[in-house]
């Protein structure tokens, strides 16, 4: 193993002051403009190319990055036929030998596509009407994950302003992450010669357990989504005439889903959808539970109602903080996220509906292969349908999860130092229930790379839902922490002697 040359220290106070000023002076304004553009991901906007909104937000980001005049930075918008575009930038390294073939590279990742509007926004808020209030920037996509490209470049600028030597840095900003990053692998293949030897990945598309320390994501769940449709009639029939003879498509749907999930407990029934939790992750969950306590479940907007003069609040599946962390990160879970075949309540007459269709979202443990689960689901759901109904499962997207590689000493020390410098506490470790397909791809392509997967999606930030917000004070500190970790990355001694 090559010896490592100690890095040059970054003045953390100066770095935080600089990035804070840039957020206040420029980045918040850029993100307000970004939030106002409904650049929905292709899964939710099949006519995305005709709309041109993904191109608009990508061009806006590219224009801003170019205007920063970062020394040694070049950028381009890369387009492959029939695919959503990506922004790719390169920053020359300033360490000795940093630009030689085989020298270590830092890869910074983000995305600019967004989830749909969703309902339930506060009366004075909306998905495309940005509002900055009490340090929170409300609107769709600012926190997930439009800020990433701006924060990444601001972190590089912090290094440049102090003349801290740094490795070569590349950035990859995609526009189909919310559609399962379905276009990403072809771009990875096309850009692989330019990515270099990636030794550190910085992905700012994740979450935080609180806003009091830096949080490293240690695992991500996989995901499989699709549409399950049950058809029993070719047209609607008066329920007084047909019910009792014609089975309800909804009841058949319930029976079919019972093959997949225990409705009483929510446990997924196929054994292949489960995996054992690694001992290291279990120990980290216990440590994180000690930090967060009952906030592991209390942080969600539970429904409440009055009953006999007392207020009842909806309950979680568990009130054990350790189990709450594991259930949202290492257990498979089924959610119904959409429905079709139902009239509105106002228009619902006494008619037996011809079909019921559900959009299903299946979250899978980090070590379970998503493609295998999708195929098993098709057989499980479609075969031997009750009453010989027409049952079809059409998968929309799938991606396997990710479990972080072991941390090197320098990386662990750098995370803790950055967290202490900017938050006054050591770095926390937490698994996330979401999916970032890129991470699994990069772990396969660069198995020795360290993965700094962090983000601003802390308590009540509510990505994908109503009232999504970006916690700006936390984002400022995270930006400075990113600069500090890059500055702490040691360079192989062999690279120092290269021309």
Coordinates of C-alpha atoms in Angstrom, one line a residue:
X1 CA 0.0 0.0 0.0
X2 CA 1.3 3.4 -0.9
X3 CA 2.3 5.8 1.8
X4 CA 0.2 8.9 2.2
X5 CA 1.2 12.5 2.3
X6 CA -0.5 14.5 5.0
X7 CA -2.9 17.2 3.7
X8 CA -2.7 20.9 4.3
X9 CA -5.1 22.1 6.9
X10 CA -8.1 24.3 6.1
X11 CA -9.0 27.3 8.3
X12 CA -12.5 26.0 9.2
X13 CA -13.7 29.4 10.6
X14 CA -12.8 31.2 7.5
X15 CA -14.3 28.5 5.3
X16 CA -17.7 28.6 7.1
X17 CA -17.8 32.4 6.9
X18 CA -17.1 32.3 3.2
X19 CA -19.6 29.7 2.3
X20 CA -22.2 31.3 4.6
X21 CA -21.8 34.6 2.8
X22 CA -22.1 32.9 -0.6
X23 CA -25.3 31.1 0.5
X24 CA -26.8 34.4 1.7
X25 CA -25.6 36.5 -1.2
X26 CA -26.2 34.1 -4.1
X27 CA -27.1 30.5 -3.6
X28 CA -30.5 31.0 -1.9
X29 CA -31.5 33.2 -4.8
X30 CA -30.4 30.6 -7.3
X31 CA -32.4 28.0 -5.5
X32 CA -35.5 30.2 -5.4
X33 CA -35.4 30.4 -9.2
X34 CA -34.8 26.7 -9.4
X35 CA -37.8 25.8 -7.1
X36 CA -40.1 28.0 -9.3
X37 CA -39.5 25.7 -12.3
X38 CA -41.6 22.5 -12.2
X39 CA -38.8 20.3 -13.7
X40 CA -40.4 17.0 -12.9
X41 CA -38.6 13.7 -13.4
X42 CA -39.3 11.8 -16.6
X43 CA -41.4 9.2 -14.8
X44 CA -43.9 11.9 -13.9
X45 CA -43.4 14.0 -17.1
X46 CA -43.1 11.6 -20.1
X47 CA -43.1 14.7 -22.3
X48 CA -40.1 16.1 -20.5
X49 CA -38.1 16.8 -23.7
X50 CA -41.0 18.8 -25.2
X51 CA -41.5 20.7 -22.0
X52 CA -37.8 21.7 -21.9
X53 CA -37.8 22.2 -18.1
X54 CA -35.1 19.7 -17.2
X55 CA -32.9 21.4 -19.9
X56 CA -33.7 24.8 -18.3
X57 CA -32.7 23.9 -14.8
X58 CA -29.5 22.2 -16.1
X59 CA -28.6 25.2 -18.2
X60 CA -29.2 27.5 -15.3
X61 CA -26.9 25.5 -13.0
X62 CA -24.3 25.3 -15.7
X63 CA -24.4 29.1 -16.3
X64 CA -24.0 29.7 -12.6
X65 CA -21.1 27.3 -12.2
X66 CA -19.4 28.9 -15.2
X67 CA -19.9 32.4 -13.8
X68 CA -18.0 31.4 -10.6
X69 CA -14.7 31.4 -12.6
X70 CA -13.3 28.6 -10.5
X71 CA -9.6 28.2 -11.4
X72 CA -9.0 25.0 -13.4
X73 CA -12.8 24.2 -13.8
X74 CA -14.3 23.2 -17.1
X75 CA -17.8 22.1 -17.7
X76 CA -20.2 20.8 -20.3
X77 CA -23.7 19.5 -20.7
X78 CA -23.5 16.0 -22.0
X79 CA -26.4 14.5 -24.0
X80 CA -26.9 11.0 -25.2
X81 CA -29.7 10.3 -27.7
X82 CA -33.1 9.8 -26.2
X83 CA -31.8 10.3 -22.6
X84 CA -32.1 13.1 -20.1
X85 CA -29.0 15.3 -20.1
X86 CA -26.3 15.6 -17.4
X87 CA -23.9 18.3 -16.3
X88 CA -20.3 17.2 -16.1
X89 CA -17.5 19.4 -14.6
X90 CA -13.8 18.9 -14.0
X91 CA -11.5 20.8 -11.6
X92 CA -7.8 20.4 -12.1
X93 CA -6.0 19.1 -9.0
X94 CA -3.5 21.4 -7.3
X95 CA -1.6 18.8 -5.3
X96 CA 1.7 17.6 -6.9
X97 CA 0.9 15.0 -9.4
X98 CA -2.8 15.3 -8.9
X99 CA -3.6 15.4 -12.6
X100 CA -1.4 12.5 -13.6
X101 CA -3.0 9.2 -14.8
X102 CA -4.1 7.1 -11.9
X103 CA -4.1 9.9 -9.4
X104 CA -7.0 9.9 -6.9
X105 CA -10.1 11.8 -7.9
X106 CA -13.1 13.2 -5.9
X107 CA -16.5 12.7 -7.5
X108 CA -19.3 15.1 -6.5
X109 CA -22.9 14.1 -7.3
X110 CA -26.3 15.7 -7.4
X111 CA -29.5 15.8 -9.4
X112 CA -31.9 18.5 -10.6
X113 CA -35.1 16.6 -11.5
X114 CA -38.0 16.7 -9.0
X115 CA -40.9 14.8 -7.6
X116 CA -44.5 15.9 -8.4
X117 CA -46.4 18.5 -6.5
X118 CA -48.3 16.3 -4.0
X119 CA -51.2 17.8 -2.0
X120 CA -51.5 19.2 1.5
X121 CA -49.1 22.2 1.3
X122 CA -49.6 24.9 3.8
X123 CA -52.0 27.6 2.5
X124 CA -49.1 30.2 2.1
X125 CA -46.7 27.6 0.5
X126 CA -46.6 25.7 -2.7
X127 CA -44.3 23.3 -4.6
X128 CA -43.3 26.0 -7.2
X129 CA -43.6 29.1 -5.0
X130 CA -40.4 29.4 -3.0
X131 CA -40.5 31.0 0.4
X132 CA -37.6 31.7 2.7
X133 CA -38.8 31.8 6.3
X134 CA -36.9 31.3 9.6
X135 CA -33.9 29.8 7.9
X136 CA -35.9 27.3 5.9
X137 CA -36.3 27.6 2.1
X138 CA -39.7 26.0 1.2
X139 CA -40.5 24.5 -2.2
X140 CA -40.1 21.3 -4.2
X141 CA -36.6 20.1 -5.0
X142 CA -34.4 22.6 -3.1
X143 CA -33.4 20.1 -0.5
X144 CA -33.8 17.1 -2.8
X145 CA -31.4 17.8 -4.3
X146 CA -31.2 21.0 -6.3
X147 CA -28.7 22.6 -3.8
X148 CA -26.1 20.0 -4.4
X149 CA -24.4 21.4 -7.4
X150 CA -24.3 24.9 -5.8
X151 CA -23.0 23.6 -2.5
X152 CA -20.4 21.4 -4.2
X153 CA -18.9 24.3 -6.2
X154 CA -19.0 26.6 -3.1
X155 CA -17.0 24.0 -1.2
X156 CA -14.4 24.0 -4.0
X157 CA -14.3 27.8 -3.9
X158 CA -13.5 27.6 -0.2
X159 CA -10.5 25.5 -0.9
X160 CA -9.4 27.8 -3.7
X161 CA -9.7 30.9 -1.6
X162 CA -7.2 29.5 1.0
X163 CA -4.9 28.0 -1.6
X164 CA -5.3 24.6 0.0
X165 CA -3.9 21.9 -2.3
X166 CA -6.6 19.5 -3.4
X167 CA -7.0 16.4 -5.6
X168 CA -8.6 16.4 -9.0
X169 CA -12.4 16.9 -8.7
X170 CA -15.2 15.9 -11.1
X171 CA -18.9 16.6 -10.8
X172 CA -21.8 14.7 -12.2
X173 CA -25.3 16.2 -12.0
X174 CA -28.1 14.1 -13.5
X175 CA -31.8 14.8 -14.3
X176 CA -33.5 11.4 -13.8
X177 CA -32.7 10.4 -10.3
X178 CA -36.3 10.6 -9.2
X179 CA -37.0 8.1 -12.0
X180 CA -34.6 5.6 -10.6
X181 CA -31.5 7.1 -12.4
X182 CA -32.6 5.1 -15.4
X183 CA -30.3 7.1 -17.7
X184 CA -27.3 7.2 -15.4
X185 CA -25.4 4.0 -16.3
X186 CA -25.0 4.9 -20.0
X187 CA -23.5 8.2 -18.9
X188 CA -21.2 6.5 -16.4
X189 CA -20.0 4.2 -19.2
X190 CA -19.6 7.1 -21.6
X191 CA -17.7 9.3 -19.1
X192 CA -15.8 6.5 -17.3
X193 CA -12.4 7.5 -19.0
X194 CA -12.9 11.0 -17.7
X195 CA -13.9 10.1 -14.2
X196 CA -10.5 8.9 -13.3
X197 CA -9.5 6.9 -10.2
X198 CA -12.3 7.8 -7.9
X199 CA -11.2 7.6 -4.2
X200 CA -13.8 9.8 -2.6
X201 CA -17.5 10.2 -3.6
X202 CA -19.4 13.1 -2.2
X203 CA -23.2 12.7 -2.6
X204 CA -25.4 15.4 -1.0
X205 CA -28.7 13.7 -1.8
X206 CA -29.3 12.1 1.6
X207 CA -30.6 12.9 5.1
X208 CA -29.7 13.9 8.6
X209 CA -30.8 12.5 11.9
X210 CA -30.9 16.0 13.4
X211 CA -29.5 19.4 12.6
X212 CA -26.9 19.3 15.4
X213 CA -24.1 17.3 13.8
X214 CA -22.8 16.0 10.5
X215 CA -24.5 12.7 9.5
X216 CA -23.0 10.1 7.3
X217 CA -25.3 7.7 5.5
X218 CA -24.2 4.1 6.0
X219 CA -26.8 2.3 3.9
X220 CA -29.6 2.9 1.4
X221 CA -32.6 0.7 0.7
X222 CA -33.3 -0.6 -2.8
X223 CA -36.5 0.1 -4.6
X224 CA -38.9 -1.5 -7.0
X225 CA -42.0 0.3 -8.3
X226 CA -44.7 -0.6 -10.7
X227 CA -48.4 -0.9 -11.3
X228 CA -50.6 -3.8 -10.2
X229 CA -53.9 -3.9 -12.0
X230 CA -56.9 -6.2 -11.4
X231 CA -59.6 -6.4 -14.1
X232 CA -62.9 -8.2 -13.7
X233 CA -65.2 -6.5 -16.1
X234 CA -65.0 -4.6 -19.4
X235 CA -67.3 -1.9 -18.2
X236 CA -68.9 -0.7 -15.0
X237 CA -72.2 -2.4 -13.9
X238 CA -74.9 -1.3 -11.5
X239 CA -73.9 -2.7 -8.1
X240 CA -77.4 -3.6 -7.2
X241 CA -77.5 -5.8 -10.3
X242 CA -74.0 -7.3 -10.3
X243 CA -72.6 -7.3 -6.7
X244 CA -72.7 -10.7 -5.1
X245 CA -72.2 -12.4 -8.5
X246 CA -69.4 -10.3 -9.8
X247 CA -66.5 -10.2 -7.3
X248 CA -65.1 -6.7 -6.4
X249 CA -61.9 -5.9 -8.2
X250 CA -60.8 -4.3 -4.9
X251 CA -61.4 -7.5 -2.9
X252 CA -59.4 -9.4 -5.5
X253 CA -56.6 -6.8 -5.1
X254 CA -56.6 -7.3 -1.4
X255 CA -56.3 -11.1 -1.9
X256 CA -53.4 -10.6 -4.3
X257 CA -51.6 -8.2 -2.0
X258 CA -52.0 -10.7 0.8
X259 CA -49.5 -12.9 -1.1
X260 CA -46.9 -10.2 -0.7
X261 CA -47.6 -8.6 2.6
X262 CA -49.0 -9.5 6.0
X263 CA -51.6 -6.7 6.3
X264 CA -51.8 -7.1 10.1
X265 CA -48.1 -6.4 10.7
X266 CA -46.8 -5.0 7.4
X267 CA -44.1 -7.8 7.2
X268 CA -43.2 -8.7 3.6
X269 CA -43.8 -12.5 3.2
X270 CA -41.2 -13.6 0.6
X271 CA -38.1 -14.7 2.5
X272 CA -35.9 -13.5 -0.3
X273 CA -37.0 -9.9 0.3
X274 CA -35.2 -10.0 3.7
X275 CA -31.5 -10.0 4.7
X276 CA -29.5 -10.2 7.9
X277 CA -28.4 -6.8 9.3
X278 CA -24.6 -6.6 9.5
X279 CA -23.2 -6.4 13.0
X280 CA -21.6 -3.1 12.4
X281 CA -24.8 -1.5 11.2
X282 CA -26.7 -2.9 14.2
X283 CA -24.1 -1.3 16.5
X284 CA -24.4 2.0 14.7
X285 CA -28.2 1.9 14.9
X286 CA -27.9 1.4 18.7
X287 CA -25.6 4.4 19.0
X288 CA -27.8 6.6 16.8
X289 CA -30.9 5.5 18.7
X290 CA -29.1 6.8 21.9
X291 CA -28.7 10.2 20.2
X292 CA -32.1 10.5 18.6
X293 CA -34.3 8.7 21.1
X294 CA -38.0 8.9 20.4
X295 CA -37.4 11.4 17.7
X296 CA -36.9 8.4 15.4
X297 CA -40.7 8.1 15.2
X298 CA -42.1 11.3 16.8
X299 CA -40.7 13.5 14.0
X300 CA -43.4 12.4 11.5
X301 CA -46.7 14.4 11.1
X302 CA -49.0 11.9 12.8
X303 CA -52.8 12.3 12.5
X304 CA -54.7 13.1 15.7
X305 CA -58.3 13.3 16.7
X306 CA -60.6 13.9 19.7
X307 CA -62.2 11.0 21.4
X308 CA -64.3 11.5 24.5
X309 CA -62.6 14.7 25.4
X310 CA -59.0 13.3 25.0
X311 CA -56.7 13.6 22.0
X312 CA -55.6 10.4 20.3
X313 CA -52.5 10.4 18.1
X314 CA -51.8 7.8 15.4
X315 CA -49.2 5.2 16.5
X316 CA -46.0 4.0 14.8
X317 CA -45.3 0.4 14.1
X318 CA -42.8 0.5 17.0
X319 CA -41.8 2.9 19.8
X320 CA -38.4 1.2 20.2
X321 CA -35.8 3.7 18.7
X322 CA -33.5 0.9 17.6
X323 CA -36.3 -1.0 15.9
X324 CA -37.6 2.2 14.3
X325 CA -34.2 2.8 12.7
X326 CA -33.9 -0.7 11.5
X327 CA -37.4 -0.9 10.1
X328 CA -36.9 2.1 7.9
X329 CA -33.5 1.0 6.7
X330 CA -33.1 -2.8 6.8
X331 CA -36.6 -4.2 6.4
X332 CA -38.6 -4.5 3.2
X333 CA -41.8 -2.4 3.2
X334 CA -44.7 -2.0 0.7
X335 CA -46.5 1.3 0.1
X336 CA -49.4 2.1 -2.2
X337 CA -48.5 5.5 -3.6
X338 CA -51.2 5.9 -6.3
X339 CA -54.5 4.5 -7.5
X340 CA -56.6 4.3 -10.6
X341 CA -60.0 3.1 -11.5
X342 CA -61.7 5.0 -8.7
X343 CA -64.1 7.9 -9.3
X344 CA -63.9 10.9 -7.0
X345 CA -66.1 10.6 -3.9
X346 CA -68.4 13.2 -5.3
X347 CA -68.8 11.3 -8.5
X348 CA -68.9 7.8 -7.0
X349 CA -72.3 6.2 -7.8
X350 CA -73.6 2.7 -7.1
X351 CA -71.5 1.1 -9.8
X352 CA -69.3 -1.9 -9.6
X353 CA -66.0 -0.8 -11.0
X354 CA -64.4 -2.8 -13.8
X355 CA -60.9 -2.6 -12.5
X356 CA -58.6 -1.5 -9.7
X357 CA -55.0 -0.4 -10.2
X358 CA -52.4 0.5 -7.6
X359 CA -49.0 2.0 -8.0
X360 CA -46.8 0.1 -5.6
X361 CA -43.5 1.2 -4.1
X362 CA -41.5 -1.6 -2.5
X363 CA -38.5 -0.6 -0.4
X364 CA -35.9 -3.4 -0.1
X365 CA -33.0 -4.0 2.3
X366 CA -29.6 -2.8 1.1
X367 CA -28.2 -6.3 0.4
X368 CA -31.2 -7.6 -1.5
X369 CA -31.1 -7.8 -5.4
X370 CA -34.0 -5.6 -6.7
X371 CA -34.2 -7.3 -10.2
X372 CA -34.7 -10.7 -8.6
X373 CA -37.5 -9.3 -6.4
X374 CA -39.2 -7.7 -9.3
X375 CA -39.3 -11.0 -11.2
X376 CA -40.5 -12.9 -8.1
X377 CA -43.2 -10.3 -7.7
X378 CA -44.5 -10.8 -11.2
X379 CA -45.0 -14.5 -10.6
X380 CA -46.3 -14.1 -7.1
X381 CA -48.9 -11.5 -8.1
X382 CA -50.1 -12.7 -11.5
X383 CA -50.3 -16.5 -11.3
X384 CA -53.5 -18.3 -10.3
X385 CA -55.5 -15.1 -9.9
X386 CA -58.7 -15.4 -7.8
X387 CA -61.8 -15.9 -10.0
X388 CA -59.5 -16.0 -13.0
X389 CA -59.4 -12.2 -13.0
X390 CA -56.9 -10.5 -15.3
X391 CA -54.0 -9.5 -12.9
X392 CA -51.0 -7.7 -14.4
X393 CA -47.8 -6.4 -12.7
X394 CA -45.9 -3.9 -14.8
X395 CA -42.6 -2.8 -13.3
X396 CA -41.7 0.8 -13.8
X397 CA -38.2 1.0 -12.2
X398 CA -36.0 -0.8 -9.8
X399 CA -32.6 -0.4 -8.2
X400 CA -30.7 -2.4 -5.6
X401 CA -29.7 -0.8 -2.3
X402 CA -26.3 0.0 -1.0
X403 CA -24.2 -0.7 2.0
X404 CA -21.2 1.6 2.6
X405 CA -17.7 0.1 2.4
X406 CA -15.5 0.1 5.5
X407 CA -14.1 3.5 6.4
X408 CA -10.4 4.3 6.3
X409 CA -8.8 6.0 9.3
X410 CA -8.3 9.3 7.4
X411 CA -11.9 9.4 6.3
X412 CA -13.4 8.7 9.7
X413 CA -11.1 11.2 11.4
X414 CA -11.9 13.8 8.7
X415 CA -15.7 13.4 9.3
X416 CA -15.4 13.7 13.0
X417 CA -13.1 16.7 12.7
X418 CA -15.4 18.5 10.3
X419 CA -18.5 17.7 12.4
X420 CA -16.7 19.0 15.6
X421 CA -15.5 22.1 13.8
X422 CA -18.9 23.2 12.5
X423 CA -21.4 21.6 14.8
X424 CA -19.5 20.9 18.1
X425 CA -20.3 17.2 18.0
X426 CA -18.9 14.0 16.4
X427 CA -20.3 12.7 13.2
X428 CA -23.4 10.5 13.4
X429 CA -24.0 7.4 11.4
X430 CA -27.4 6.5 10.0
X431 CA -29.0 4.3 7.4
X432 CA -31.5 5.9 5.1
X433 CA -34.7 4.4 3.7
X434 CA -34.4 6.1 0.3
X435 CA -32.6 5.0 -2.8
X436 CA -29.7 6.5 -4.7
X437 CA -28.9 4.2 -7.6
X438 CA -25.6 5.9 -8.3
X439 CA -24.1 4.7 -5.0
X440 CA -24.3 1.0 -5.9
X441 CA -23.0 1.6 -9.3
X442 CA -20.0 3.6 -8.0
X443 CA -19.3 1.0 -5.3
X444 CA -19.1 -1.6 -8.0
X445 CA -16.9 0.5 -10.3
X446 CA -14.7 2.0 -7.5
X447 CA -14.7 -0.6 -4.7
X448 CA -12.0 1.2 -2.7
X449 CA -13.6 4.7 -2.8
X450 CA -14.7 6.3 0.4
X451 CA -18.4 7.4 0.3
X452 CA -19.4 10.7 1.9
X453 CA -23.1 10.4 1.5
X454 CA -24.7 13.2 3.4
X455 CA -27.6 15.7 3.0
X456 CA -29.9 18.3 4.4
X457 CA -33.1 16.1 4.7
X458 CA -33.4 16.3 8.4
X459 CA -36.5 16.2 10.7
X460 CA -39.7 17.5 9.0
X461 CA -37.9 18.5 5.8
X462 CA -40.4 16.2 4.1
X463 CA -38.9 15.5 0.7
X464 CA -41.5 14.4 -1.9
X465 CA -44.3 15.5 0.4
X466 CA -46.0 18.8 1.2
X467 CA -44.0 21.7 2.8
X468 CA -40.6 20.4 1.7
X469 CA -37.9 22.6 3.0
X470 CA -34.1 23.2 2.9
X471 CA -32.6 24.0 6.3
X472 CA -30.2 26.7 5.1
X473 CA -28.1 27.0 8.4
X474 CA -27.4 23.3 8.2
X475 CA -26.7 23.5 4.5
X476 CA -24.0 26.2 5.1
X477 CA -22.3 24.0 7.7
X478 CA -22.5 20.9 5.5
X479 CA -20.9 22.9 2.6
X480 CA -18.0 23.9 4.8
X481 CA -17.7 20.3 6.1
X482 CA -17.4 19.0 2.5
X483 CA -14.5 21.4 1.9
X484 CA -12.8 20.3 5.0
X485 CA -13.1 16.6 4.2
X486 CA -11.7 17.2 0.7
X487 CA -8.8 19.1 2.2
X488 CA -8.1 16.2 4.6
X489 CA -7.9 13.7 1.8
X490 CA -4.2 12.4 1.7
X491 CA -2.4 11.9 -1.5
X492 CA -0.4 8.8 -2.3
X493 CA 3.2 9.5 -2.0
X494 CA 3.8 8.0 -5.4
X495 CA 1.6 10.7 -7.0
X496 CA 3.7 13.5 -5.6
X497 CA 6.7 12.5 -7.8
X498 CA 4.7 12.4 -11.0
X499 CA 4.9 15.2 -13.6

